[in-house]
Amino acid sequence: MLILTFVPKSLSFVATGVTRVVAGGYVGVKALTRALIHRREVLRLSELDERGLKDIGLVRSDIDGALTVSWLKDPSAALAARSSARAGVASVRREEGVRQAQAKTAVAKALTPRSVAAGSNSTVACSA
């Protein structure tokens, strides 16, 4: 004989599901609010002139590009990505300039006569 027993499940699984849905909704609302606040700050940046933008490492097209992202996304993240990409390019250019300067210095040292490089005072006698 088979005896079936039914154990009533508690409603904790329902409460857990509701908590997850509410928490997910809260996170979404929080992200949307943050995106709107940052969008307003980026709009304030667009009021700066070119000189002010250059001081903080941005150009007008960066601001325009950040404002074209979706309303649900944070435009300041797009600005940060553009700024870091520009900083990476600038550092590569700086390193290349340093390498070229070092190469020119090495070539200049190789072409100078030893006496001039040693700093000796030599005199040339001329009888004319």
mmCIF file of C-alpha atoms in Angstrom:
data_model
loop_
_atom_site.group_PDB
_atom_site.id
_atom_site.type_symbol
_atom_site.label_atom_id
_atom_site.label_comp_id
_atom_site.label_asym_id
_atom_site.label_seq_id
_atom_site.Cartn_x
_atom_site.Cartn_y
_atom_site.Cartn_z
ATOM 1 C CA MET A 1 0.000 0.000 0.000
ATOM 2 C CA LEU A 2 1.306 3.337 -1.028
ATOM 3 C CA ILE A 3 0.703 6.210 1.273
ATOM 4 C CA LEU A 4 1.014 9.628 -0.209
ATOM 5 C CA THR A 5 1.668 12.477 2.053
ATOM 6 C CA PHE A 6 1.376 16.028 0.993
ATOM 7 C CA VAL A 7 3.436 18.516 2.826
ATOM 8 C CA PRO A 8 2.094 21.994 2.446
ATOM 9 C CA LYS A 9 4.764 24.252 1.072
ATOM 10 C CA SER A 10 5.273 27.494 2.782
ATOM 11 C CA LEU A 11 4.764 30.693 0.892
ATOM 12 C CA SER A 12 8.444 31.605 1.254
ATOM 13 C CA PHE A 13 9.113 30.787 -2.399
ATOM 14 C CA VAL A 14 6.458 33.311 -3.405
ATOM 15 C CA ALA A 15 7.986 35.950 -1.160
ATOM 16 C CA THR A 16 11.405 35.232 -2.648
ATOM 17 C CA GLY A 17 10.069 35.665 -6.180
ATOM 18 C CA VAL A 18 8.322 38.892 -5.329
ATOM 19 C CA THR A 19 11.480 40.192 -3.661
ATOM 20 C CA ARG A 20 13.509 39.414 -6.792
ATOM 21 C CA VAL A 21 11.031 41.183 -9.049
ATOM 22 C CA VAL A 22 10.896 44.245 -6.797
ATOM 23 C CA ALA A 23 14.684 44.349 -6.453
ATOM 24 C CA GLY A 24 15.107 44.056 -10.217
ATOM 25 C CA GLY A 25 12.620 46.853 -10.753
ATOM 26 C CA TYR A 26 14.407 48.998 -8.192
ATOM 27 C CA VAL A 27 17.745 48.453 -9.901
ATOM 28 C CA GLY A 28 16.218 49.422 -13.238
ATOM 29 C CA VAL A 29 14.618 52.576 -11.854
ATOM 30 C CA LYS A 30 17.862 53.472 -10.103
ATOM 31 C CA ALA A 31 19.873 53.034 -13.322
ATOM 32 C CA LEU A 32 17.358 55.107 -15.303
ATOM 33 C CA THR A 33 17.455 57.879 -12.687
ATOM 34 C CA ARG A 34 21.254 57.878 -12.715
ATOM 35 C CA ALA A 35 21.278 58.021 -16.537
ATOM 36 C CA LEU A 36 18.907 61.007 -16.539
ATOM 37 C CA ILE A 37 20.962 62.859 -13.929
ATOM 38 C CA HIS A 38 24.171 62.246 -15.879
ATOM 39 C CA ARG A 39 22.479 63.321 -19.105
ATOM 40 C CA ARG A 40 21.633 66.645 -17.477
ATOM 41 C CA GLU A 41 25.278 67.038 -16.385
ATOM 42 C CA VAL A 42 26.481 66.300 -19.928
ATOM 43 C CA LEU A 43 24.054 68.944 -21.206
ATOM 44 C CA ARG A 44 25.705 71.389 -18.814
ATOM 45 C CA LEU A 45 29.075 70.442 -20.288
ATOM 46 C CA SER A 46 27.738 71.336 -23.721
ATOM 47 C CA GLU A 47 27.318 74.908 -22.497
ATOM 48 C CA LEU A 48 31.109 75.259 -22.126
ATOM 49 C CA ASP A 49 33.167 76.862 -24.866
ATOM 50 C CA GLU A 50 35.885 74.978 -26.771
ATOM 51 C CA ARG A 51 38.607 76.181 -24.424
ATOM 52 C CA GLY A 52 36.759 74.960 -21.342
ATOM 53 C CA LEU A 53 36.140 71.591 -22.947
ATOM 54 C CA LYS A 54 39.803 71.286 -23.925
ATOM 55 C CA ASP A 55 40.799 71.941 -20.314
ATOM 56 C CA ILE A 56 38.961 68.806 -19.257
ATOM 57 C CA GLY A 57 40.149 66.794 -22.255
ATOM 58 C CA LEU A 58 36.997 66.819 -24.373
ATOM 59 C CA VAL A 59 35.884 68.218 -27.704
ATOM 60 C CA ARG A 60 32.430 69.233 -28.880
ATOM 61 C CA SER A 61 31.941 66.042 -30.892
ATOM 62 C CA ASP A 62 32.483 63.976 -27.721
ATOM 63 C CA ILE A 63 29.578 65.760 -26.056
ATOM 64 C CA ASP A 64 27.353 65.369 -29.122
ATOM 65 C CA GLY A 65 28.229 61.685 -29.408
ATOM 66 C CA ALA A 66 27.499 61.063 -25.724
ATOM 67 C CA LEU A 67 24.091 62.673 -26.049
ATOM 68 C CA THR A 68 23.144 60.411 -28.966
ATOM 69 C CA VAL A 69 23.128 57.274 -26.799
ATOM 70 C CA SER A 70 19.794 55.871 -25.675
ATOM 71 C CA TRP A 71 17.893 57.598 -22.884
ATOM 72 C CA LEU A 72 18.182 54.384 -20.903
ATOM 73 C CA LYS A 73 21.997 54.414 -21.002
ATOM 74 C CA ASP A 74 24.412 56.595 -19.114
ATOM 75 C CA PRO A 75 26.002 59.227 -21.427
ATOM 76 C CA SER A 76 28.878 59.842 -19.025
ATOM 77 C CA ALA A 77 30.110 56.295 -19.691
ATOM 78 C CA ALA A 78 30.384 57.168 -23.390
ATOM 79 C CA LEU A 79 32.334 60.329 -22.506
ATOM 80 C CA ALA A 80 34.690 58.358 -20.289
ATOM 81 C CA ALA A 81 35.307 55.809 -23.049
ATOM 82 C CA ARG A 82 36.067 58.525 -25.617
ATOM 83 C CA SER A 83 38.351 60.372 -23.214
ATOM 84 C CA SER A 84 40.313 57.253 -22.289
ATOM 85 C CA ALA A 85 40.676 56.308 -25.956
ATOM 86 C CA ARG A 86 42.040 59.763 -26.728
ATOM 87 C CA ALA A 87 44.406 59.550 -23.751
ATOM 88 C CA GLY A 88 45.666 56.199 -25.032
ATOM 89 C CA VAL A 89 46.400 57.643 -28.450
ATOM 90 C CA ALA A 90 48.154 60.634 -26.880
ATOM 91 C CA SER A 91 50.371 58.414 -24.735
ATOM 92 C CA VAL A 92 51.355 56.331 -27.781
ATOM 93 C CA ARG A 93 52.283 59.527 -29.645
ATOM 94 C CA ARG A 94 54.313 60.753 -26.666
ATOM 95 C CA GLU A 95 56.206 57.464 -26.436
ATOM 96 C CA GLU A 96 56.918 57.554 -30.177
ATOM 97 C CA GLY A 97 58.234 61.115 -29.864
ATOM 98 C CA VAL A 98 60.526 60.102 -27.010
ATOM 99 C CA ARG A 99 61.856 57.170 -29.054
ATOM 100 C CA GLN A 100 62.525 59.423 -32.045
ATOM 101 C CA ALA A 101 64.310 61.991 -29.866
ATOM 102 C CA GLN A 102 66.486 59.268 -28.343
ATOM 103 C CA ALA A 103 67.322 57.931 -31.805
ATOM 104 C CA LYS A 104 68.290 61.423 -33.021
ATOM 105 C CA THR A 105 70.484 61.920 -29.965
ATOM 106 C CA ALA A 106 72.197 58.585 -30.552
ATOM 107 C CA VAL A 107 72.836 59.439 -34.214
ATOM 108 C CA ALA A 108 74.177 62.882 -33.298
ATOM 109 C CA LYS A 109 76.572 61.351 -30.750
ATOM 110 C CA ALA A 110 77.787 58.815 -33.287
ATOM 111 C CA LEU A 111 78.505 61.511 -35.883
ATOM 112 C CA THR A 112 80.431 63.896 -33.631
ATOM 113 C CA PRO A 113 84.228 63.607 -33.568
ATOM 114 C CA ARG A 114 85.712 62.013 -30.474
ATOM 115 C CA SER A 115 87.681 65.100 -29.492
ATOM 116 C CA VAL A 116 84.611 67.301 -29.488
ATOM 117 C CA ALA A 117 82.620 64.687 -27.636
ATOM 118 C CA ALA A 118 85.409 64.323 -25.048
ATOM 119 C CA GLY A 119 85.559 68.065 -24.620
ATOM 120 C CA SER A 120 89.346 68.331 -25.153
ATOM 121 C CA ASN A 121 90.822 71.620 -26.144
ATOM 122 C CA SER A 122 92.816 71.128 -29.290
ATOM 123 C CA THR A 123 94.704 73.829 -31.064
ATOM 124 C CA VAL A 124 95.427 73.934 -34.730
ATOM 125 C CA ALA A 125 98.646 75.512 -35.890
ATOM 126 C CA CYS A 126 98.378 77.311 -39.136
ATOM 127 C CA SER A 127 101.221 78.874 -40.980
ATOM 128 C CA ALA A 128 99.997 80.952 -43.766
#
